[in-house]
Each structure stands twice: as structure tokens, then as C-alpha cells.
GROMACS .gro file of C-alpha atoms in nm:
model
  244
    1MET     CA    1   8.103  10.730  13.761
    2VAL     CA    2   7.793  10.779  13.540
    3THR     CA    3   7.845  11.156  13.518
    4TYR     CA    4   8.212  11.112  13.434
    5ALA     CA    5   8.129  10.860  13.160
    6ARG     CA    6   7.867  11.090  13.004
    7LEU     CA    7   8.106  11.386  12.988
    8ASP     CA    8   8.379  11.169  12.840
    9LEU     CA    9   8.141  11.028  12.577
   10ARG     CA   10   8.032  11.376  12.465
   11ARG     CA   11   8.393  11.484  12.432
   12GLN     CA   12   8.482  11.181  12.221
   13LEU     CA   13   8.185  11.221  11.985
   14ARG     CA   14   8.273  11.589  11.929
   15ASP     CA   15   8.619  11.490  11.806
   16ARG     CA   16   8.534  11.506  11.436
   17ILE     CA   17   8.885  11.431  11.311
   18GLY     CA   18   8.910  11.125  11.532
   19MET     CA   19   8.567  11.000  11.425
   20PHE     CA   20   8.659  11.050  11.061
   21PHE     CA   21   8.958  10.817  11.090
   22VAL     CA   22   8.765  10.570  11.305
   23VAL     CA   23   8.482  10.540  11.050
   24GLY     CA   24   8.626  10.676  10.726
   25LEU     CA   25   8.946  10.474  10.690
   26PRO     CA   26   8.802  10.124  10.748
   27THR     CA   27   8.502  10.214  10.532
   28PHE     CA   28   8.733  10.321  10.250
   29MET     CA   29   8.931   9.998  10.284
   30TYR     CA   30   8.612   9.796  10.264
   31LEU     CA   31   8.499   9.985   9.954
   32VAL     CA   32   8.834   9.918   9.787
   33PHE     CA   33   8.877   9.551   9.878
   34GLY     CA   34   8.524   9.431   9.951
   35ILE     CA   35   8.292   9.563   9.683
   36GLY     CA   36   8.254   9.329   9.387
   37SER     CA   37   8.424   9.040   9.568
   38ASP     CA   38   8.155   8.775   9.534
   39ASP     CA   39   8.374   8.464   9.555
   40PRO     CA   40   8.239   8.221   9.816
   41VAL     CA   41   8.383   8.219  10.168
   42GLY     CA   42   8.221   7.988  10.419
   43SER     CA   43   7.849   8.057  10.426
   44GLY     CA   44   7.890   8.393  10.252
   45ASN     CA   45   8.126   8.574  10.019
   46VAL     CA   46   8.454   8.764  10.021
   47GLY     CA   47   8.268   9.093  10.060
   48MET     CA   48   8.126   8.970  10.391
   49TYR     CA   49   8.469   8.849  10.503
   50VAL     CA   50   8.630   9.186  10.427
   51MET     CA   51   8.338   9.374  10.585
   52ILE     CA   52   8.380   9.189  10.915
   53SER     CA   53   8.755   9.251  10.909
   54MET     CA   54   8.722   9.623  10.846
   55ALA     CA   55   8.442   9.665  11.101
   56ALA     CA   56   8.667   9.494  11.356
   57TYR     CA   57   8.956   9.724  11.266
   58GLY     CA   58   8.732  10.030  11.299
   59ALA     CA   59   8.599   9.915  11.635
   60VAL     CA   60   8.949   9.847  11.766
   61THR     CA   61   9.071  10.185  11.644
   62ALA     CA   62   8.779  10.351  11.820
   63THR     CA   63   8.824  10.176  12.153
   64THR     CA   64   9.200  10.227  12.154
   65SER     CA   65   9.163  10.596  12.067
   66VAL     CA   66   8.902  10.661  12.333
   67ALA     CA   67   9.100  10.483  12.600
   68GLY     CA   68   9.401  10.690  12.494
   69SER     CA   69   9.233  10.996  12.641
   70ALA     CA   70   9.341  10.855  12.978
   71ALA     CA   71   9.693  10.974  12.899
   72THR     CA   72   9.571  11.328  12.839
   73GLU     CA   73   9.380  11.321  13.165
   74GLN     CA   74   9.691  11.215  13.351
   75VAL     CA   75   9.893  11.500  13.199
   76MET     CA   76   9.619  11.753  13.281
   77GLY     CA   77   9.598  11.640  13.642
   78TRP     CA   78   9.275  11.443  13.620
   79GLY     CA   79   9.448  11.146  13.780
   80ARG     CA   80   9.509  11.345  14.098
   81GLN     CA   81   9.152  11.478  14.104
   82LEU     CA   82   9.003  11.132  14.052
   83GLY     CA   83   9.227  10.999  14.324
   84LEU     CA   84   9.050  11.229  14.570
   85THR     CA   85   8.706  11.093  14.473
   86PRO     CA   86   8.536  10.767  14.578
   87MET     CA   87   8.588  10.626  14.224
   88ARG     CA   88   8.799  10.313  14.261
   89PRO     CA   89   9.050  10.193  13.995
   90VAL     CA   90   8.810   9.921  13.877
   91ALA     CA   91   8.532  10.180  13.829
   92PHE     CA   92   8.767  10.409  13.635
   93VAL     CA   93   8.865  10.126  13.400
   94ALA     CA   94   8.497  10.027  13.360
   95ALA     CA   95   8.393  10.386  13.281
   96LYS     CA   96   8.660  10.421  13.013
   97ALA     CA   97   8.571  10.085  12.861
   98GLY     CA   98   8.200  10.178  12.856
   99VAL     CA   99   8.261  10.502  12.668
  100ALA     CA  100   8.491  10.325  12.425
  101MET     CA  101   8.229  10.057  12.355
  102THR     CA  102   7.966  10.321  12.277
  103VAL     CA  103   8.193  10.493  12.026
  104ALA     CA  104   8.296  10.156  11.876
  105ALA     CA  105   7.934  10.088  11.782
  106VAL     CA  106   7.950  10.373  11.527
  107PRO     CA  107   8.199  10.217  11.279
  108VAL     CA  108   8.047   9.869  11.325
  109LEU     CA  109   7.696   9.989  11.237
  110ALA     CA  110   7.822  10.210  10.953
  111ILE     CA  111   8.036   9.944  10.784
  112PHE     CA  112   7.776   9.670  10.824
  113ALA     CA  113   7.512   9.900  10.673
  114ILE     CA  114   7.738   9.981  10.377
  115GLY     CA  115   7.821   9.613  10.337
  116ALA     CA  116   7.451   9.520  10.327
  117ALA     CA  117   7.396   9.780  10.055
  118THR     CA  118   7.695   9.679   9.841
  119GLY     CA  119   7.677   9.302   9.809
  120ALA     CA  120   7.819   9.151  10.127
  121ARG     CA  121   7.640   8.818  10.156
  122GLY     CA  122   7.595   8.568  10.438
  123ASP     CA  123   7.332   8.393  10.648
  124TRP     CA  124   7.130   8.610  10.884
  125SER     CA  125   7.304   8.439  11.175
  126ASP     CA  126   7.641   8.541  11.030
  127TRP     CA  127   7.536   8.906  11.036
  128VAL     CA  128   7.398   8.897  11.388
  129LEU     CA  129   7.670   8.689  11.552
  130SER     CA  130   7.964   8.852  11.371
  131GLY     CA  131   7.832   9.201  11.444
  132ALA     CA  132   7.789   9.118  11.811
  133LEU     CA  133   8.135   8.960  11.833
  134VAL     CA  134   8.301   9.256  11.659
  135TRP     CA  135   8.139   9.501  11.898
  136LEU     CA  136   8.172   9.306  12.221
  137GLY     CA  137   8.524   9.188  12.144
  138SER     CA  138   8.647   9.544  12.092
  139ALA     CA  139   8.621   9.591  12.470
  140LEU     CA  140   8.953   9.407  12.491
  141PHE     CA  141   9.121   9.694  12.307
  142ALA     CA  142   8.963   9.959  12.525
  143VAL     CA  143   9.150   9.795  12.811
  144TYR     CA  144   9.458   9.762  12.588
  145GLY     CA  145   9.459  10.133  12.506
  146LEU     CA  146   9.410  10.226  12.869
  147ALA     CA  147   9.690   9.992  12.977
  148VAL     CA  148   9.940  10.132  12.725
  149CYS     CA  149   9.855  10.493  12.808
  150LEU     CA  150   9.879  10.442  13.183
  151VAL     CA  151  10.211  10.263  13.154
  152PHE     CA  152  10.382  10.513  12.922
  153ARG     CA  153  10.220  10.820  13.089
  154GLY     CA  154  10.285  11.097  12.839
  155ASN     CA  155  10.157  11.298  12.546
  156ASN     CA  156  10.285  11.032  12.305
  157ALA     CA  157  10.113  10.741  12.480
  158ALA     CA  158   9.796  10.752  12.266
  159GLY     CA  159  10.007  10.763  11.950
  160ILE     CA  160  10.207  10.462  12.067
  161ALA     CA  161   9.888  10.265  12.138
  162SER     CA  162   9.734  10.352  11.799
  163GLY     CA  163  10.057  10.285  11.611
  164MET     CA  164  10.091   9.943  11.767
  165ILE     CA  165   9.736   9.860  11.654
  166VAL     CA  166   9.842   9.895  11.289
  167VAL     CA  167  10.130   9.652  11.344
  168LEU     CA  168   9.907   9.413  11.538
  169ALA     CA  169   9.647   9.427  11.258
  170PHE     CA  170   9.902   9.308  11.004
  171LEU     CA  171  10.026   9.035  11.239
  172GLY     CA  172   9.668   8.948  11.332
  173ASN     CA  173   9.564   8.846  10.980
  174VAL     CA  174   9.326   9.142  10.951
  175PHE     CA  175   9.441   9.298  10.622
  176THR     CA  176   9.597   9.016  10.421
  177PRO     CA  177   9.584   8.635  10.462
  178MET     CA  178   9.905   8.499  10.612
  179SER     CA  179  10.063   8.155  10.598
  180GLY     CA  180  10.362   7.968  10.731
  181PHE     CA  181  10.570   8.119  11.010
  182MET     CA  182  10.388   8.453  11.005
  183LEU     CA  183  10.054   8.278  11.056
  184ASP     CA  184  10.195   8.073  11.345
  185LEU     CA  185  10.336   8.390  11.502
  186GLY     CA  186  10.014   8.582  11.443
  187ARG     CA  187   9.808   8.329  11.638
  188PHE     CA  188   9.972   8.458  11.958
  189THR     CA  189   9.881   8.824  11.894
  190PRO     CA  190   9.567   8.985  12.042
  191LEU     CA  191   9.405   9.097  11.717
  192TYR     CA  192   9.428   8.749  11.566
  193GLY     CA  193   9.205   8.591  11.828
  194TYR     CA  194   8.955   8.876  11.818
  195VAL     CA  195   8.915   8.888  11.439
  196THR     CA  196   8.918   8.510  11.400
  197LEU     CA  197   8.639   8.484  11.656
  198ALA     CA  198   8.439   8.759  11.478
  199ARG     CA  199   8.473   8.574  11.146
  200PHE     CA  200   8.392   8.233  11.294
  201PRO     CA  201   8.015   8.242  11.225
  202LEU     CA  202   8.098   8.298  10.857
  203THR     CA  203   8.405   8.077  10.812
  204ASP     CA  204   8.370   7.816  11.087
  205GLY     CA  205   8.742   7.868  11.140
  206TRP     CA  206   8.855   7.783  10.787
  207LEU     CA  207   9.142   8.002  10.661
  208PRO     CA  208   9.175   8.150  10.309
  209VAL     CA  209   9.518   7.988  10.270
  210GLY     CA  210   9.396   7.649  10.389
  211GLY     CA  211   9.371   7.489  10.729
  212ARG     CA  212   9.132   7.556  11.013
  213ASP     CA  213   9.146   7.717  11.356
  214PRO     CA  214   8.938   7.533  11.618
  215LEU     CA  215   8.702   7.752  11.819
  216TRP     CA  216   8.897   7.712  12.141
  217LEU     CA  217   9.202   7.887  11.989
  218PRO     CA  218   9.052   8.237  11.938
  219VAL     CA  219   8.852   8.206  12.259
  220ALA     CA  220   9.165   8.123  12.459
  221ASN     CA  221   9.355   8.404  12.283
  222VAL     CA  222   9.092   8.666  12.371
  223LEU     CA  223   9.058   8.551  12.731
  224ALA     CA  224   9.433   8.545  12.787
  225TRP     CA  225   9.490   8.894  12.646
  226THR     CA  226   9.191   9.032  12.836
  227VAL     CA  227   9.346   8.917  13.163
  228ILE     CA  228   9.691   9.050  13.067
  229PHE     CA  229   9.570   9.395  12.958
  230GLY     CA  230   9.328   9.420  13.250
  231LEU     CA  231   9.600   9.353  13.506
  232VAL     CA  232   9.837   9.601  13.341
  233ALA     CA  233   9.565   9.869  13.331
  234LEU     CA  234   9.477   9.825  13.697
  235TRP     CA  235   9.845   9.836  13.790
  236GLY     CA  236   9.885  10.157  13.591
  237VAL     CA  237   9.590  10.323  13.765
  238ARG     CA  238   9.718  10.227  14.110
  239ARG     CA  239  10.069  10.343  14.024
  240SER     CA  240   9.943  10.684  13.906
  241ARG     CA  241   9.743  10.733  14.223
  242ALA     CA  242  10.028  10.623  14.445
  243ARG     CA  243  10.220  10.927  14.322
  244THR     CA  244   9.946  11.176  14.413
   0.00000   0.00000   0.00000
């Protein structure tokens, strides 16, 4: 498992185009919407709020993209080869999630560093806790990407997973503040719980449009979607091996 994870990590880091979109796009969005935004938000400012949001989006994009390589492996016959090894489905899922988490650290560190240099402001605990929550929480979307790719099983699976992330980001209150029915709907989507939890040290759950999310809501959201995606991913691995 360790050898497989190391080889997969090297392959992902050599994908320069993929790394550009993982780091470059959310960084650009932060520079456009975050710099110069010094209005107060919670214990910090708007720049900090936008920085956390874009770091979360970059981390999710990274973990989903890395996990999407599972689809390519299935097409190339890696699923059959792994099925002949002692690596169990749980170990395969864990190896993919571990590689994805390592790559996800790159956009988080980059965007937080740029935010610190361009006026994002918050308490030291906001920086530490939000950074940790952004990084750790992105593991959910490593499992999400793996689940989608194993279920759809094809060259387009990674594109489907990544495309759905954009839609989920809009529904999850990542890019623009929502209200009314869209906010109520968004609370049931996986990105909403993850990003709300990452922002919680800064905002204490208060929303830009008014109102407050209690801590249990994003925690329950993340736990529920982790179980759902985990079960789907394990089912997909077992199904692929049953056909070998």
C-alpha cells in the first residue's frame, strides 16, 4: 500500500496542468474578490472569509481530481491487477485518500500564505483552526471523487466528478452568499457543511445575509456525507473486483 501511494503521489504532482487549475484558479478568485475587502466579518475581515472559501474550493478540487485517477486505473486494467494483490478495498480507498490529502495541502498553504501577505485578517486561532478544517475536511471529497469514478467507470468519470463540484460549490454557499430557498436547499449539500465548518472559527456560524448556523449542523452534514460517499466507494471497489 505504501509503495502504491508513493507512486501515485509522484504522478499527481507531475501533472502540471492539473496543479495549475488546483492552485491557480482559486488563487485568482481570491485575488479578485478578497484583496482590499477589509469590512469586518466575525473576528476578522471579508478577505479572511474569502480566503477560507477559496482555499476550501482548491482543496476540494485537488482531492476530487486525484481520486478521479481511479477511473483511469480501472480503464487501464489496474483494478484487475490490484484485485490479485493482498490490498483490500478499504486499503485501496485509504491509499487514494492519503495521496489526495497530500496534494490538497498545496493549495491550502499557497492561498493562506497569499492571504497573509495581502490583508486577510483574523485571530491566530482562526488561521490555525480554519486551515486545519479546510485541509482535514477535504478528505470527504477524496472519497466523493473515488465513489463517483468507481460508479460511472469510464474515461468521463473524472470530468463528471469535477463538474459536479462546481455545481455543489454554488449550492454550498462557497462563491456567493445565498438566502431563502436556495440557502435552505444548500444546507443539505456536502460542500455547505464542509465550508461552513471551515469558516466557523471566524464567523461562529453567522451568515453574511443574516441568521446563524449552529455548530451541530455542519458537523452532522459532514459526517452524513462521509458515510454516504464511503459506502458508495467501497461498493464500487467490490463491484469492480467482482468482475475480474
